[in-house]
XYZ file of N, CA and C in Angstrom:
282
model
N 15.072 57.474 33.739
C 14.401 56.705 32.713
C 12.934 57.117 32.639
N 12.427 57.116 31.433
C 11.016 57.424 31.251
C 10.181 56.181 31.560
N 8.897 56.372 31.686
C 8.007 55.249 31.941
C 8.087 54.227 30.809
N 8.214 54.711 29.576
C 8.334 53.806 28.428
C 9.628 53.004 28.494
N 10.729 53.660 28.852
C 12.009 52.962 28.960
C 11.943 51.853 30.006
N 11.320 52.156 31.130
C 11.178 51.147 32.185
C 10.303 49.991 31.717
N 9.220 50.315 30.999
C 8.345 49.271 30.467
C 9.106 48.394 29.484
N 9.859 49.018 28.570
C 10.612 48.263 27.574
C 11.657 47.381 28.234
N 12.372 47.912 29.202
C 13.388 47.119 29.903
C 12.750 45.900 30.555
N 11.578 46.088 31.145
C 10.859 44.977 31.764
C 10.437 43.953 30.712
N 9.900 44.417 29.584
C 9.434 43.511 28.526
C 10.592 42.721 27.904
N 11.753 43.361 27.796
C 12.908 42.710 27.166
C 13.497 41.596 28.036
N 13.024 41.463 29.262
C 13.441 40.338 30.102
C 12.934 39.021 29.515
N 11.813 39.095 28.813
C 11.225 37.919 28.179
C 11.954 37.623 26.872
N 12.479 36.417 26.743
C 13.272 36.054 25.565
C 12.469 36.159 24.268
N 11.204 35.768 24.306
C 10.385 35.853 23.099
C 10.162 37.306 22.678
N 9.886 38.161 23.652
C 9.703 39.580 23.341
C 11.009 40.173 22.805
N 12.136 39.832 23.441
C 13.430 40.349 22.994
C 13.717 39.914 21.557
N 13.395 38.659 21.232
C 13.622 38.165 19.872
C 12.757 38.921 18.871
N 11.494 39.132 19.195
C 10.608 39.873 18.296
C 11.049 41.327 18.154
N 11.520 41.912 19.235
C 12.029 43.288 19.220
C 13.215 43.404 18.256
N 14.129 42.435 18.339
C 15.291 42.446 17.444
C 14.890 42.148 16.004
N 13.945 41.247 15.813
C 13.464 40.961 14.456
C 12.839 42.196 13.831
N 12.082 42.943 14.615
C 11.463 44.172 14.101
C 12.535 45.198 13.767
N 13.553 45.322 14.605
C 14.637 46.278 14.351
C 15.416 45.892 13.100
N 15.538 44.602 12.844
C 16.293 44.120 11.688
C 15.611 44.503 10.382
N 14.321 44.732 10.416
C 13.595 45.088 9.200
C 13.921 46.493 8.707
N 14.483 47.323 9.580
C 14.868 48.675 9.186
C 16.119 48.595 8.303
N 16.187 49.408 7.271
C 17.339 49.401 6.367
C 18.597 49.980 7.009
N 18.447 50.696 8.092
C 19.580 51.325 8.771
C 20.144 50.362 9.817
N 21.369 49.861 9.648
C 21.935 48.913 10.611
C 22.098 49.500 12.008
N 22.145 50.814 12.116
C 22.260 51.452 13.429
C 21.054 51.121 14.298
N 19.902 51.020 13.679
C 18.676 50.703 14.421
C 18.823 49.343 15.107
N 19.358 48.372 14.383
C 19.525 47.035 14.940
C 20.554 47.036 16.064
N 21.677 47.695 15.858
C 22.714 47.701 16.881
C 22.239 48.372 18.164
N 21.498 49.446 18.034
C 20.990 50.125 19.226
C 19.908 49.281 19.909
N 19.122 48.548 19.125
C 18.130 47.646 19.709
C 18.826 46.509 20.450
N 19.878 45.975 19.867
C 20.637 44.912 20.519
C 21.247 45.419 21.819
N 21.727 46.636 21.818
C 22.281 47.216 23.048
C 21.204 47.306 24.131
N 19.990 47.702 23.760
C 18.894 47.761 24.740
C 18.600 46.370 25.295
N 18.631 45.371 24.432
C 18.397 43.998 24.883
C 19.486 43.570 25.853
N 20.727 43.849 25.518
C 21.849 43.501 26.402
C 21.686 44.173 27.756
N 21.390 45.462 27.743
C 21.255 46.211 28.997
C 20.065 45.719 29.820
N 19.016 45.265 29.179
C 17.834 44.792 29.889
C 18.019 43.384 30.438
N 18.670 42.529 29.671
C 18.781 41.119 30.052
C 20.009 40.815 30.890
N 20.960 41.716 30.900
C 22.196 41.524 31.659
C 22.778 42.905 31.892
N 24.023 43.071 31.543
C 24.661 44.383 31.549
C 25.796 44.330 30.544
N 26.187 45.471 30.066
C 27.298 45.491 29.102
C 28.553 44.907 29.737
N 28.777 45.193 30.995
C 29.961 44.664 31.689
C 29.927 43.139 31.737
N 28.795 42.567 32.147
C 28.682 41.110 32.243
C 28.781 40.443 30.879
N 28.131 41.013 29.878
C 28.193 40.445 28.536
C 29.609 40.525 27.988
N 30.311 41.608 28.260
C 31.708 41.723 27.828
C 32.545 40.609 28.441
N 32.349 40.348 29.717
C 33.100 39.278 30.381
C 32.757 37.914 29.797
N 31.472 37.646 29.614
C 31.031 36.342 29.097
C 31.432 36.114 27.648
N 31.569 37.188 26.889
C 31.889 37.046 25.468
C 33.365 37.276 25.171
N 34.158 37.422 26.217
C 35.602 37.638 26.074
C 35.934 38.879 25.248
N 35.131 39.924 25.421
C 35.383 41.205 24.773
C 35.689 42.231 25.853
N 36.471 43.214 25.503
C 36.653 44.290 26.465
C 35.362 45.098 26.520
N 35.128 45.724 27.641
C 33.914 46.530 27.780
C 33.889 47.650 26.753
N 35.059 48.238 26.487
C 35.147 49.312 25.498
C 34.783 48.817 24.106
N 35.263 47.620 23.760
C 34.940 47.039 22.458
C 33.446 46.805 22.337
N 32.834 46.291 23.394
C 31.407 46.038 23.354
C 30.624 47.344 23.244
N 31.010 48.361 23.985
C 30.345 49.663 23.881
C 30.424 50.198 22.454
N 31.624 50.101 21.863
C 31.818 50.576 20.486
C 31.010 49.740 19.501
N 31.022 48.436 19.689
C 30.325 47.517 18.791
C 28.823 47.783 18.774
N 28.263 48.058 19.950
C 26.821 48.257 20.055
C 26.447 49.734 20.047
N 27.244 50.515 19.370
C 26.932 51.934 19.208
C 26.370 52.150 17.798
N 25.905 53.351 17.546
C 25.347 53.672 16.229
C 26.379 53.510 15.119
N 27.656 53.619 15.445
C 28.712 53.480 14.439
C 29.401 52.124 14.504
N 28.832 51.211 15.265
C 29.435 49.891 15.416
C 29.420 49.106 14.111
N 30.348 48.175 14.013
C 30.447 47.318 12.840
C 30.908 45.934 13.305
N 30.016 45.219 14.011
C 30.436 43.959 14.626
C 30.667 42.845 13.609
N 31.536 41.944 13.989
C 31.743 40.734 13.194
C 30.672 39.722 13.595
N 30.501 38.711 12.787
C 29.557 37.651 13.105
C 29.969 36.951 14.400
N 31.248 36.782 14.596
C 31.765 36.148 15.816
C 31.355 36.958 17.046
N 31.478 38.277 16.965
C 31.095 39.129 18.079
C 29.602 39.070 18.328
N 28.804 39.147 17.267
C 27.352 39.064 17.429
C 26.939 37.745 18.073
N 27.514 36.652 17.613
C 27.184 35.350 18.190
C 27.540 35.299 19.672
N 28.673 35.863 20.041
C 29.080 35.888 21.446
C 28.112 36.717 22.288
N 27.675 37.839 21.753
C 26.725 38.693 22.468
C 25.389 37.967 22.620
N 24.910 37.340 21.561
C 23.653 36.597 21.651
C 23.746 35.484 22.683
N 24.819 34.744 22.656
C 24.992 33.641 23.598
C 24.979 34.169 25.032
N 25.658 35.277 25.274
C 25.732 35.850 26.618
C 24.394 36.372 27.109
N 23.497 36.707 26.195
C 22.183 37.214 26.597
C 21.101 36.137 26.545
N 21.491 34.908 26.226
C 20.536 33.806 26.202
C 19.680 33.762 24.953
N 20.169 34.352 23.877
C 19.434 34.375 22.613
C 20.265 33.717 21.517
N 19.631 33.406 20.407
C 20.319 32.852 19.240
C 19.881 33.617 17.999
N 20.745 33.638 17.008
C 20.431 34.267 15.750
C 20.082 33.174 14.736
N 18.978 33.378 14.001
C 18.536 32.424 12.991
C 18.195 33.161 11.712
N 18.239 32.438 10.615
C 17.844 32.979 9.325
C 16.648 32.186 8.847
N 15.647 32.887 8.327
C 14.471 32.209 7.786
C 14.214 32.760 6.387
N 13.599 31.970 5.541
C 13.313 32.457 4.183
C 12.258 33.566 4.226
N 12.383 34.481 3.296
C 11.379 35.542 3.175
C 10.099 34.956 2.646
N 9.032 35.585 2.981
C 7.802 35.126 2.380
C 6.696 35.264 3.283
């Protein structure tokens, strides 16, 4: 891991930082950016294996879901957020 990767992993331990990180990734028009950011959050705050167990998903499904070609359902996203101690919210633009 690079020094930046280690710094980011450390910062993503903080729920507020992780939420802002995901909010920033969501602003990108490419959904791959968000999925890869969510994967970094999962790996920093827990592990893919633990999140798969907590969300009742197979590890393979979770790996595929949080890949650049992933296409998660809302149910899967909610399960992943719950397992990482985060919630998804919608706010009005402006």
